[in-house]
mmCIF file of C-alpha atoms in Angstrom:
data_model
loop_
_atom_site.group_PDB
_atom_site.id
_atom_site.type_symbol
_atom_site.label_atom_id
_atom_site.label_comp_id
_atom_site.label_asym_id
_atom_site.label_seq_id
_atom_site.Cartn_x
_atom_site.Cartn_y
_atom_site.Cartn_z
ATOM 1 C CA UNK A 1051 8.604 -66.753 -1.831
ATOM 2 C CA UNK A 1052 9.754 -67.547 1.640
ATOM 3 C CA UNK A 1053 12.038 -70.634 2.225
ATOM 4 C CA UNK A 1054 13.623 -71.617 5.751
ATOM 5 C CA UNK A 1055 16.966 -73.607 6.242
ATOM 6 C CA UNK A 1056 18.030 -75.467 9.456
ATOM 7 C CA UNK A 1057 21.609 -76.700 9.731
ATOM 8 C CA UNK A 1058 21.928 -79.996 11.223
ATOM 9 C CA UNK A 1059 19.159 -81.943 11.259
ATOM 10 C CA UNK A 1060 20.066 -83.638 14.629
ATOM 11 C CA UNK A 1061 22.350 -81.803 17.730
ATOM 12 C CA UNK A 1062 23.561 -83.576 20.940
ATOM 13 C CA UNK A 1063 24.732 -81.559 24.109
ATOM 14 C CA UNK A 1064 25.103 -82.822 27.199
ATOM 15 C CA UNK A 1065 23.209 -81.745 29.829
ATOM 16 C CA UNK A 1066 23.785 -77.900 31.356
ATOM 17 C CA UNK A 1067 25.982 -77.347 27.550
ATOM 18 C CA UNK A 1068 25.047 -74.694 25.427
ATOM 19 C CA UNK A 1069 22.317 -75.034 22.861
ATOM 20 C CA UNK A 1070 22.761 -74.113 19.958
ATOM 21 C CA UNK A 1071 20.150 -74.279 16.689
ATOM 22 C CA UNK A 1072 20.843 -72.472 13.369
ATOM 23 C CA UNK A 1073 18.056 -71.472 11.481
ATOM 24 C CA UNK A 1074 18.560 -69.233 7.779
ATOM 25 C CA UNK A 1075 15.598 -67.720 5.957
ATOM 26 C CA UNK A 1076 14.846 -65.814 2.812
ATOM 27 C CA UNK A 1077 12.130 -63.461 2.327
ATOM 28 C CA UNK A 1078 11.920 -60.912 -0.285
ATOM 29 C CA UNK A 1079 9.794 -58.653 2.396
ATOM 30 C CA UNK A 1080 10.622 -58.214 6.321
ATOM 31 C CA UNK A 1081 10.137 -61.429 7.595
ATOM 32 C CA UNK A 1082 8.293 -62.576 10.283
ATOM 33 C CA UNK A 1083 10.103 -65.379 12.504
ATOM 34 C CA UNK A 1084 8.618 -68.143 14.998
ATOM 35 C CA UNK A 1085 10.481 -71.470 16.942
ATOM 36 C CA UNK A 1086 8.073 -74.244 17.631
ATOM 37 C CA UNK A 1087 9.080 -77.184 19.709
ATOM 38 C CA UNK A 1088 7.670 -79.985 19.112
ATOM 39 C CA UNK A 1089 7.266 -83.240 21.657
ATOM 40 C CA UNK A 1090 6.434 -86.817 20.812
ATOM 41 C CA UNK A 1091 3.195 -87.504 18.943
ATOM 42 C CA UNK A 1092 1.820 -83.923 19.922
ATOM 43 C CA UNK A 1093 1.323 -80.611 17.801
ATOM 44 C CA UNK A 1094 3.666 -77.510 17.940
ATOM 45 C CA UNK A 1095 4.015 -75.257 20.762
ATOM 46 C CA UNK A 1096 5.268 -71.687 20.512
ATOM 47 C CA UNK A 1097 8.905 -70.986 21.868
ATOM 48 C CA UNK A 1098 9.436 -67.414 20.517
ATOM 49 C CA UNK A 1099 8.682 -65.032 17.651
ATOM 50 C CA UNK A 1100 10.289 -62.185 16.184
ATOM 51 C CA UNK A 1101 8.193 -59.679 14.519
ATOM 52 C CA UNK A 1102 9.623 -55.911 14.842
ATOM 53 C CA UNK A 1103 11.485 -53.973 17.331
ATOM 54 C CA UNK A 1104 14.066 -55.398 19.481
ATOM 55 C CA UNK A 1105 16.160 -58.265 17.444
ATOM 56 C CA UNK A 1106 17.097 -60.366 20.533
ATOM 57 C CA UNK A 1107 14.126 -62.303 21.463
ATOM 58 C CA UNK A 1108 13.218 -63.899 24.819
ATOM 59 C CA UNK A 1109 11.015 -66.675 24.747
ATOM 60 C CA UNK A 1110 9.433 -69.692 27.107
ATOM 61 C CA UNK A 1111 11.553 -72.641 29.105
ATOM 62 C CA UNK A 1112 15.002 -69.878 29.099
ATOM 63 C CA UNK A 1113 15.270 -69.878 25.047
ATOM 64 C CA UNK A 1114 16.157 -66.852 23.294
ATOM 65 C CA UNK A 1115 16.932 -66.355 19.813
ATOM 66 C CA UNK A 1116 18.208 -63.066 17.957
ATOM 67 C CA UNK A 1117 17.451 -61.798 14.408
ATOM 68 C CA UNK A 1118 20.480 -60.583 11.941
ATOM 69 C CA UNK A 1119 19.255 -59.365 8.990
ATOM 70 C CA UNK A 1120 23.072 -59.263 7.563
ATOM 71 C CA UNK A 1121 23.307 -62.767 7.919
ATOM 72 C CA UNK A 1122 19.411 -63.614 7.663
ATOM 73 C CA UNK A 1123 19.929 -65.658 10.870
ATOM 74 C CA UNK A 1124 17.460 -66.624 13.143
ATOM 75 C CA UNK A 1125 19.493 -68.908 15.800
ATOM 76 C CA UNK A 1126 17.760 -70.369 18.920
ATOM 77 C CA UNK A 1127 20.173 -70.396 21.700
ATOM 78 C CA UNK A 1128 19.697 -71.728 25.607
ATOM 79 C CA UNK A 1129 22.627 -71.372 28.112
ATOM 80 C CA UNK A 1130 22.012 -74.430 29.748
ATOM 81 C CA UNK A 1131 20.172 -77.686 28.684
ATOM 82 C CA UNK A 1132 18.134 -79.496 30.231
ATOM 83 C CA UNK A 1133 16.880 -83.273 29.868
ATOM 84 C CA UNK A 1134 13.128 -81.966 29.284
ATOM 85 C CA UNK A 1135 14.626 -79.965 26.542
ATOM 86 C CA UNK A 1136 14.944 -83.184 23.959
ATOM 87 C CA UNK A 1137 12.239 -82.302 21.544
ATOM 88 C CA UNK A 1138 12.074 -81.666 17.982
ATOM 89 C CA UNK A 1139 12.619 -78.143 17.022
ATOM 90 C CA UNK A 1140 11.191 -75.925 14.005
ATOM 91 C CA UNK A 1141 11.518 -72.811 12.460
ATOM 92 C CA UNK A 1142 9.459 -70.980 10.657
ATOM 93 C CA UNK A 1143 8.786 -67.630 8.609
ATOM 94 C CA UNK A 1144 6.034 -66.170 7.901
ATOM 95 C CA UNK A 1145 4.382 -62.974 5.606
ATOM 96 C CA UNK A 1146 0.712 -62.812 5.095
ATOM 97 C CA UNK A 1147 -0.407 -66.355 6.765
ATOM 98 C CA UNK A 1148 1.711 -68.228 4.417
ATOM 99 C CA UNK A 1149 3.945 -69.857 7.101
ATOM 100 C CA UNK A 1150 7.028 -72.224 5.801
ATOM 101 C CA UNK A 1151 8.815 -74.454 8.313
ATOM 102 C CA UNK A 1152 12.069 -75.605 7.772
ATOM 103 C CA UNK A 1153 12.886 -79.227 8.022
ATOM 104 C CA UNK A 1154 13.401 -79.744 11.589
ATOM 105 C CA UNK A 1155 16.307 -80.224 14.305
ATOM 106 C CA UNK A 1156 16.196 -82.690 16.768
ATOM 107 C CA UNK A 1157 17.798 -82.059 19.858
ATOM 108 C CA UNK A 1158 19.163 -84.667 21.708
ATOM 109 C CA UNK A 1159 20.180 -83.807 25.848
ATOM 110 C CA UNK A 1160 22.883 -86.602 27.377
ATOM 111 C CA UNK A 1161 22.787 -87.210 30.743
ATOM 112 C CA UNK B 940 -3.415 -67.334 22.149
ATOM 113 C CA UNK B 941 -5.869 -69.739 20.379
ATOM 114 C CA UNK B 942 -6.872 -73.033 21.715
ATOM 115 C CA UNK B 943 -7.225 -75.559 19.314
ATOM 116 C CA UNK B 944 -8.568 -78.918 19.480
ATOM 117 C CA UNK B 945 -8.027 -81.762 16.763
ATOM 118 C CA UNK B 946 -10.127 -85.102 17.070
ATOM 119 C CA UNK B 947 -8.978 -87.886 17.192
ATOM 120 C CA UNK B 948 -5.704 -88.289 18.496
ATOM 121 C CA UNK B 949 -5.184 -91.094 16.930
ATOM 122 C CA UNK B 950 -7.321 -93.324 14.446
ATOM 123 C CA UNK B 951 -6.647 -97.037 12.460
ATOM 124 C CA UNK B 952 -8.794 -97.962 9.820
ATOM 125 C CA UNK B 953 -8.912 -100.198 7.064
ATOM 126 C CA UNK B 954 -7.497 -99.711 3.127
ATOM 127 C CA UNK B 955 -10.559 -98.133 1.201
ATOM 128 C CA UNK B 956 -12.578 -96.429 4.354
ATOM 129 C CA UNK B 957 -12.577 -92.933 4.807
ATOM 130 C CA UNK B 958 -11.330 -91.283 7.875
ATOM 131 C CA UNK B 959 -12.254 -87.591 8.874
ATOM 132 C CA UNK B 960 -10.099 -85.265 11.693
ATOM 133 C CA UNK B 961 -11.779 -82.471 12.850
ATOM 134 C CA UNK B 962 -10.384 -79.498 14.342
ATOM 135 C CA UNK B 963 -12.065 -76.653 16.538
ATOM 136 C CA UNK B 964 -10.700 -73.432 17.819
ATOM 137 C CA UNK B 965 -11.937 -73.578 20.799
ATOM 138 C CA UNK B 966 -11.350 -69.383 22.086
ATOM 139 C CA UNK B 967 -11.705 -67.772 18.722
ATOM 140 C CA UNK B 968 -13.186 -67.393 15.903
ATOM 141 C CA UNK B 969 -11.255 -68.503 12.305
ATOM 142 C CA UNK B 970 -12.188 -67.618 9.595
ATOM 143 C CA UNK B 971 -8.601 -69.589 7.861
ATOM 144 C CA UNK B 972 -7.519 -72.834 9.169
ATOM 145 C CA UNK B 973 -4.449 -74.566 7.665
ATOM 146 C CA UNK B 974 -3.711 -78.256 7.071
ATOM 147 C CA UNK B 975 -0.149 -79.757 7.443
ATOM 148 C CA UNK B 976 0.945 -83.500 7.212
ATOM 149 C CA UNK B 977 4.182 -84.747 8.763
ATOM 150 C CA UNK B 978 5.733 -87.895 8.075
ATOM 151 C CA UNK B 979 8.190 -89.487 10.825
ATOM 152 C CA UNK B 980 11.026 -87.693 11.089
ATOM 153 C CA UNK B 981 10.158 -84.499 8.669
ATOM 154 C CA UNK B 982 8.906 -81.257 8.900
ATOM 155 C CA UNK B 983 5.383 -80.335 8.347
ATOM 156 C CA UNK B 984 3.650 -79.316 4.873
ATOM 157 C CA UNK B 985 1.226 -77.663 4.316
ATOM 158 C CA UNK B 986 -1.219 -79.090 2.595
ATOM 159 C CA UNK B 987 -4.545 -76.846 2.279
ATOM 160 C CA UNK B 988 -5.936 -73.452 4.118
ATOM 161 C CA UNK B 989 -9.350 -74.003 4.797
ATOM 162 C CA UNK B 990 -11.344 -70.832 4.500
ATOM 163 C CA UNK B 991 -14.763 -70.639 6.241
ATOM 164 C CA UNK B 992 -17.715 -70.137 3.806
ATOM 165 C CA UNK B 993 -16.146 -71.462 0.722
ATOM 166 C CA UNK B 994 -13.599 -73.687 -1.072
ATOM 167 C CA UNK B 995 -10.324 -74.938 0.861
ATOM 168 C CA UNK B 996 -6.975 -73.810 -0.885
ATOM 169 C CA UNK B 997 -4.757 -76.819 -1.918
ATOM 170 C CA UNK B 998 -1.099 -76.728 -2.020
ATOM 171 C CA UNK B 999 -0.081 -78.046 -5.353
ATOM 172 C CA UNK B 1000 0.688 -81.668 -5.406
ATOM 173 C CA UNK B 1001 -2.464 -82.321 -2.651
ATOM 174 C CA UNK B 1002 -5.016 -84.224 -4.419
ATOM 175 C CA UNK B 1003 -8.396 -82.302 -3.153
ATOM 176 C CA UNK B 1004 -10.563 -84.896 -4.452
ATOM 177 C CA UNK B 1005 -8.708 -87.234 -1.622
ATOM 178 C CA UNK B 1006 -8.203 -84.676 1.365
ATOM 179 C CA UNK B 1007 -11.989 -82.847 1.518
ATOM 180 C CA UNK B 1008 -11.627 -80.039 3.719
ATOM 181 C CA UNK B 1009 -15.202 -78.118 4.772
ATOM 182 C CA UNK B 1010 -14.800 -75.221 7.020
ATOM 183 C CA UNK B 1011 -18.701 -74.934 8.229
ATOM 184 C CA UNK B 1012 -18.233 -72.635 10.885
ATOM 185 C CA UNK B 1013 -15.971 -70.168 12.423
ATOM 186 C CA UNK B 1014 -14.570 -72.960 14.794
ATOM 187 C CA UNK B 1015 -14.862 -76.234 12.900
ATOM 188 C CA UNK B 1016 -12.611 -77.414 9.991
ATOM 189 C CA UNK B 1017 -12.720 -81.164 8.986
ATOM 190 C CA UNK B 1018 -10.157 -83.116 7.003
ATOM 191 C CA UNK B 1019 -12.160 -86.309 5.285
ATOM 192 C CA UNK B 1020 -8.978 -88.450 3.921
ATOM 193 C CA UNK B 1021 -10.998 -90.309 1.332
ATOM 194 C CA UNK B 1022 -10.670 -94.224 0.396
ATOM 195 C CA UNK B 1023 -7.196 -94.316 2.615
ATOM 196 C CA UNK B 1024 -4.341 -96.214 1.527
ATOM 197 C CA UNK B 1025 -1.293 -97.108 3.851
ATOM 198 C CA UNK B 1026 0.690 -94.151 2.010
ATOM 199 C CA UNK B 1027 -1.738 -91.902 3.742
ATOM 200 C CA UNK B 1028 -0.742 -93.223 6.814
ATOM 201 C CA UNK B 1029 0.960 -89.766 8.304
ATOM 202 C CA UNK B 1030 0.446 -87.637 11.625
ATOM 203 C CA UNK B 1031 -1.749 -84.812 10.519
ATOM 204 C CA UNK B 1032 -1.846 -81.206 12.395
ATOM 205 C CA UNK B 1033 -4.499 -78.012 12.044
ATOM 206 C CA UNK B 1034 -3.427 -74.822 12.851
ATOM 207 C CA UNK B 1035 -5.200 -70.987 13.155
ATOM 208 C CA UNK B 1036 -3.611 -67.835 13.879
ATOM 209 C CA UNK B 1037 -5.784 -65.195 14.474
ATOM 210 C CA UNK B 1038 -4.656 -62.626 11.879
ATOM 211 C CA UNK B 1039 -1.873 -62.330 8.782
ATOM 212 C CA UNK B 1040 1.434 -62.288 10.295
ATOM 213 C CA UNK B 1041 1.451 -63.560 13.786
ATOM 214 C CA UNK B 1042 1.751 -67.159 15.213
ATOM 215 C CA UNK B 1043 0.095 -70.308 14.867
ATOM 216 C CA UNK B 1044 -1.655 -71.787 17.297
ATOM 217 C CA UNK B 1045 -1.634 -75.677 16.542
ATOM 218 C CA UNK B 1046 -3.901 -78.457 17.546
ATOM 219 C CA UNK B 1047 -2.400 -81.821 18.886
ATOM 220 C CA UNK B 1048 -2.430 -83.611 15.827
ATOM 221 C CA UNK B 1049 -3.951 -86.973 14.667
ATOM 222 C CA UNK B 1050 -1.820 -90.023 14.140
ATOM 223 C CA UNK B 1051 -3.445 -92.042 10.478
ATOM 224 C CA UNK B 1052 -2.733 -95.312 10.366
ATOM 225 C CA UNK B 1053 -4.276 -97.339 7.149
ATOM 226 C CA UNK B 1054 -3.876 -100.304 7.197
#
């Protein structure tokens, strides 16, 4: 079985800060590895996804994310926030369509 | 990727009415959709993988009697929450990815309130 683990269920930064969003997994077989952002009252979008080859991962909107399989980490990083960055974020793993989200970080950007 | 489409947006009815959410991929053709609920603040669960051509697949604890998912067609899976109560009031997503092991595509979701 596949399980996901976010630390921190809520980050601040201020604005142009590093971002910073820890995401752990377990997987008994190589995993499969997705970010979703999520806005307000709408469904997820895609930010990244690691699936095989290179373990640092560029994705949309400056976001890039890098897998370690010694640490099963899956961290979403961005070298400068913005304000349109506040959204909820998710990851997720994933091995044969079963996908399993962990619970969520919401990221807040301060002026 | 996928475009997905999930009507309505947003829906109110009354305690004992039944509500249904219908989502279409709009590009592609899926033959698995999945089901997720989200309640404020949480993550998503998954709550059934609709399979075209026969019987959803409920995640245990997800009363199938309630939540009647029919997947007709290769682009049309509908979500019938049966004789609501307030507790079902929750935001409720589709998703299809179009093949094991790659990304979901998800619709926009549908805001239930029962009221």
């Amino acid at each position: 079985a596949q399980s996901v683990t976010q630390l921190g269920s809520h980050v601040s930064v201020s604005e142009g800060a590093l971002v910073l969003l820890r995401c752990n997994y377990s997987s008994s077989v190589p995993p499969y590895l997705f970010w979703y952002v999520q806005y307000p009252n709408q469904g997820l979008q895609l930010l990244l996804k690691y699936t095989t080859g290179a373990t640092l991962v560029k994705g949309i909107n400056g976001f890039e994310a890098e897998f370690k399989k010694s640490e099963t980490s899956f961290h979403l990083t961005k070298p400068s926030a913005h304000m349109s960055d506040a959204a909820e974020y998710f990851c997720a793993v994933s091995y044969n369509n079963d996908m399993r989200f962990g619970a969520g970080t919401r990221l807040t950007v301060k002026p | 990727g996928a475009v997905v489409s999930q009507h309505p947006s947003w829906v109110i009815c009354k305690s004992g009415t039944s509500v249904k959410i219908e989502c279409r991929s709009l590009d592609f053709q899926a033959t698995t959709m999945f089901w997720y609920r989200q309640f404020p603040k949480q993550s998503l669960m998954l709550m059934a993988t609709s399979n075209e051509g026969s019987k959803a697949t409920y995640e245990q604890g997800v009363e199938k009697d309630k939540f009647l998912i029919n997947h007709a067609s290769l682009t049309l899976s509908t979500l019938t929450v049966t004789s609501a109560h307030p507790e079902d009031s929750s935001f409720y997503i589709c998703s299809v990815t179009q093949g094991a092991n790659t990304e979901a595509f998800f619709g926009q979701g549908t805001r239930l309130t029962v009221v």
